[in-house]
C-alpha positions as a LaTeX table, in Angstrom:
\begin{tabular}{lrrr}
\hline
Residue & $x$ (\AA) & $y$ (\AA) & $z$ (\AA) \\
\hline
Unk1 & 169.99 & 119.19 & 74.20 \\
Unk2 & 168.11 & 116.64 & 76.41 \\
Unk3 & 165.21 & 114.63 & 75.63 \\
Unk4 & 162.40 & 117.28 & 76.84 \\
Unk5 & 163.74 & 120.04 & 74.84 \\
Unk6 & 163.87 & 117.18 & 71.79 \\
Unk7 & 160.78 & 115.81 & 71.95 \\
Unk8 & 159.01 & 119.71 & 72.55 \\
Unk9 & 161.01 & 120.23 & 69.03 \\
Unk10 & 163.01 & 123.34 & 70.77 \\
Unk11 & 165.12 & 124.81 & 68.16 \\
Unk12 & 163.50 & 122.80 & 64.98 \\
Unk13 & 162.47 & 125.95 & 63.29 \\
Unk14 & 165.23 & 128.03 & 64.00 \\
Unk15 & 166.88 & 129.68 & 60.58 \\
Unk16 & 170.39 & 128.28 & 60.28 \\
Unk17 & 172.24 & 129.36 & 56.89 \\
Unk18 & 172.81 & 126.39 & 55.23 \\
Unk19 & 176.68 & 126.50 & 55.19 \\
Unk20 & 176.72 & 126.67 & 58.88 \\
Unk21 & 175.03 & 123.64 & 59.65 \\
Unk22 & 176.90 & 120.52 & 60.27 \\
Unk23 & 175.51 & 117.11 & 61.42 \\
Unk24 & 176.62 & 116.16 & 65.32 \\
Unk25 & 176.14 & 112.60 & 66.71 \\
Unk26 & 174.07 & 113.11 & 69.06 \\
Unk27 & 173.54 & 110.94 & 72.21 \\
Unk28 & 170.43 & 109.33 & 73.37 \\
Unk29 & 170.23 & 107.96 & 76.82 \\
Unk30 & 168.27 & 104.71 & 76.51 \\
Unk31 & 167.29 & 102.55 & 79.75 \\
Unk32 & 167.79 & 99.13 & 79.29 \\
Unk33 & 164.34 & 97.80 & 78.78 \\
Unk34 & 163.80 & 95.79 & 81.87 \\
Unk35 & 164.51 & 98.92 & 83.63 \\
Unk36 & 161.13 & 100.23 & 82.04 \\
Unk37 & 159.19 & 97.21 & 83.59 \\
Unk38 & 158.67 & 97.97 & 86.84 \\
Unk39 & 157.65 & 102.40 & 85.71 \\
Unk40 & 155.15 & 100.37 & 83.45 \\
Unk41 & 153.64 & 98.30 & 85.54 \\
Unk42 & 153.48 & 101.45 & 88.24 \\
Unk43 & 151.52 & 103.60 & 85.61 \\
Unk44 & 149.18 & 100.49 & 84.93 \\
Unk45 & 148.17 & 100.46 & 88.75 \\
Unk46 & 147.06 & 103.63 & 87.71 \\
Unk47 & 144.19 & 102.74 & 85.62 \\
Unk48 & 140.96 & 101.24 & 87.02 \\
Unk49 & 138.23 & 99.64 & 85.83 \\
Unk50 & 135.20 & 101.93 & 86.72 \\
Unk51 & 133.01 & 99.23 & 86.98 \\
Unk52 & 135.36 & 97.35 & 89.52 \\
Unk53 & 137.43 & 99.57 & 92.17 \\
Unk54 & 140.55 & 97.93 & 91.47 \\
Unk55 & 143.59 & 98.33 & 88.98 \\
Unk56 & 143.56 & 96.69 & 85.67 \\
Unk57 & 147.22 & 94.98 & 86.55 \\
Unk58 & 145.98 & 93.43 & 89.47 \\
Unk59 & 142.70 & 92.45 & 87.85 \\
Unk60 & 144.89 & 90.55 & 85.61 \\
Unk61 & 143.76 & 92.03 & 82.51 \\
Unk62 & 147.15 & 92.63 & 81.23 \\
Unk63 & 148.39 & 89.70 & 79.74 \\
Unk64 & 151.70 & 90.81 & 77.96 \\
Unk65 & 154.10 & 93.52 & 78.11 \\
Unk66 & 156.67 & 93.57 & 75.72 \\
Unk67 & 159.43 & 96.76 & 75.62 \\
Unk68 & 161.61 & 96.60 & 72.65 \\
Unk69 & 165.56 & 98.05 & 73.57 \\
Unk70 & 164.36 & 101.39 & 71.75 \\
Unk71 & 161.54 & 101.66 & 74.46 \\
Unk72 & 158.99 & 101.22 & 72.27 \\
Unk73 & 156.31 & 99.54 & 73.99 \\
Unk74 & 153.77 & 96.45 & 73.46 \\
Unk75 & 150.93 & 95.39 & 75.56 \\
Unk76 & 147.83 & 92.80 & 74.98 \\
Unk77 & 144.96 & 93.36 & 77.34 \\
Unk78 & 141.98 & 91.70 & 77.80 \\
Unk79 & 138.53 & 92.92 & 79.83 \\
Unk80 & 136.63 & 90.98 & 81.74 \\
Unk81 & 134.01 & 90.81 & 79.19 \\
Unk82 & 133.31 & 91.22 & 75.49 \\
Unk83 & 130.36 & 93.52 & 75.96 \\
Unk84 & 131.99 & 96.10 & 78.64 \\
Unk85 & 131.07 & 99.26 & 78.51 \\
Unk86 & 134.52 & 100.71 & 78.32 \\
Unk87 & 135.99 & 98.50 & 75.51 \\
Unk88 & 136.63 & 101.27 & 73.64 \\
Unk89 & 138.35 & 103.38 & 75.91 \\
Unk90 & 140.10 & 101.04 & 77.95 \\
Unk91 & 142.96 & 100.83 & 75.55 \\
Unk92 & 143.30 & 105.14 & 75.32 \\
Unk93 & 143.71 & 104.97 & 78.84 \\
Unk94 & 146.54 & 102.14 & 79.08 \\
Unk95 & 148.14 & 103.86 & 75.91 \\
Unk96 & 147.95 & 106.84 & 77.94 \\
Unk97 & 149.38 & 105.75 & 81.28 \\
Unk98 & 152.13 & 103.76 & 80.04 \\
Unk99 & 153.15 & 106.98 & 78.08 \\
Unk100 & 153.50 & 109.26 & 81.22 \\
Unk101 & 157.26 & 106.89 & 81.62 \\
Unk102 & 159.97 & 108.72 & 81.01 \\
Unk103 & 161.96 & 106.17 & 78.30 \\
Unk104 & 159.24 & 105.05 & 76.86 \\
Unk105 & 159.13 & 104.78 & 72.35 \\
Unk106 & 155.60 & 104.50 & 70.80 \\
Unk107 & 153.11 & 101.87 & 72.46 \\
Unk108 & 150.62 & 99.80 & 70.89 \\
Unk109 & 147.82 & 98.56 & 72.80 \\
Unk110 & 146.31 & 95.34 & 71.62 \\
Unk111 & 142.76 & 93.80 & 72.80 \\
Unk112 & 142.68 & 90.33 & 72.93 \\
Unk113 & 140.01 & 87.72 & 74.00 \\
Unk114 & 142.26 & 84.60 & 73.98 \\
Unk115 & 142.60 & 82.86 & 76.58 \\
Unk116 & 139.57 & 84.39 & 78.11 \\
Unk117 & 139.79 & 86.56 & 81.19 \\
Unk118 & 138.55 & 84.66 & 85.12 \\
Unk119 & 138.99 & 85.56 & 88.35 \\
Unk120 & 142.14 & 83.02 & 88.49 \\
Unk121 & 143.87 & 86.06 & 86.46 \\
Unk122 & 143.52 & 88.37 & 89.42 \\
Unk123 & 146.75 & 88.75 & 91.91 \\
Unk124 & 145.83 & 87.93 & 96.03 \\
Unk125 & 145.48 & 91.63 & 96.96 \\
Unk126 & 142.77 & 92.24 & 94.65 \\
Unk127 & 141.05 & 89.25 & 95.71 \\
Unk128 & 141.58 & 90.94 & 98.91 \\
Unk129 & 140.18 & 94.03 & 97.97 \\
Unk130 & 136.92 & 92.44 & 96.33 \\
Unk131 & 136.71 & 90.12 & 99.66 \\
Unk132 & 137.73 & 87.26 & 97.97 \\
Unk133 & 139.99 & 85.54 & 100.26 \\
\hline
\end{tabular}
């Protein structure tokens, strides 16, 4: 059975008589964890700020991502400031782009506010983009 049919619990419920069933080892493919980077990072680019017409990755408002080797997923995000109006859905909508990779465990989104977000955080092409350079 792969992963979809898994995960959509196909065949959970399905009435087995008790002396037929017999445990199998099954086999999970795993990706290494750095192979989940890069997906990660893709699916970030996703997400903008609305306030700002550029992705939060390139805004530099991601400050970690960890990935542990079951694919389970940790990220620390900042905004760029305490009182923006989407502090409370910000972290839904990482949480909910990094989950679109295939591979990827449960995710927990953290908020932090140390060290403090600046435009030094943001990469050159969304300097570019805000006609900063």
């Amino acid at each position: 059975m792969n992963r979809l049919a898994r995960f959509a619990g196909y065949g959970r419920n399905a009435a087995v008589p008790d002396d037929t069933r017999h445990h199998e080892d099954v086999v999970v493919e795993r990706m290494d964890a750095e192979e989940l980077r890069e997906p990660i990072i893709a699916a970030l680019r996703e997400v903008h700020d609305p306030e700002i017409p550029v992705n939060i990755y390139d805004l530099g408002l991601i400050y970690k991502i960890a990935i542990s080797d079951r694919g389970d997923v940790n990220i620390d995000m900042t905004l760029t400031a305490p009182a923006c109006p989407v502090a409370g859905m910000m972290p839904l909508m990482v949480k909910d782009a990094v989950a679109s990779v295939e591979g990827v465990g449960e995710i927990q989104v953290e908020l932090v506010w140390d060290p403090p977000w600046n435009q030094s955080n943001m990469s050159d092409e969304a300097k570019l983009q805000l006609g900063m350079l």
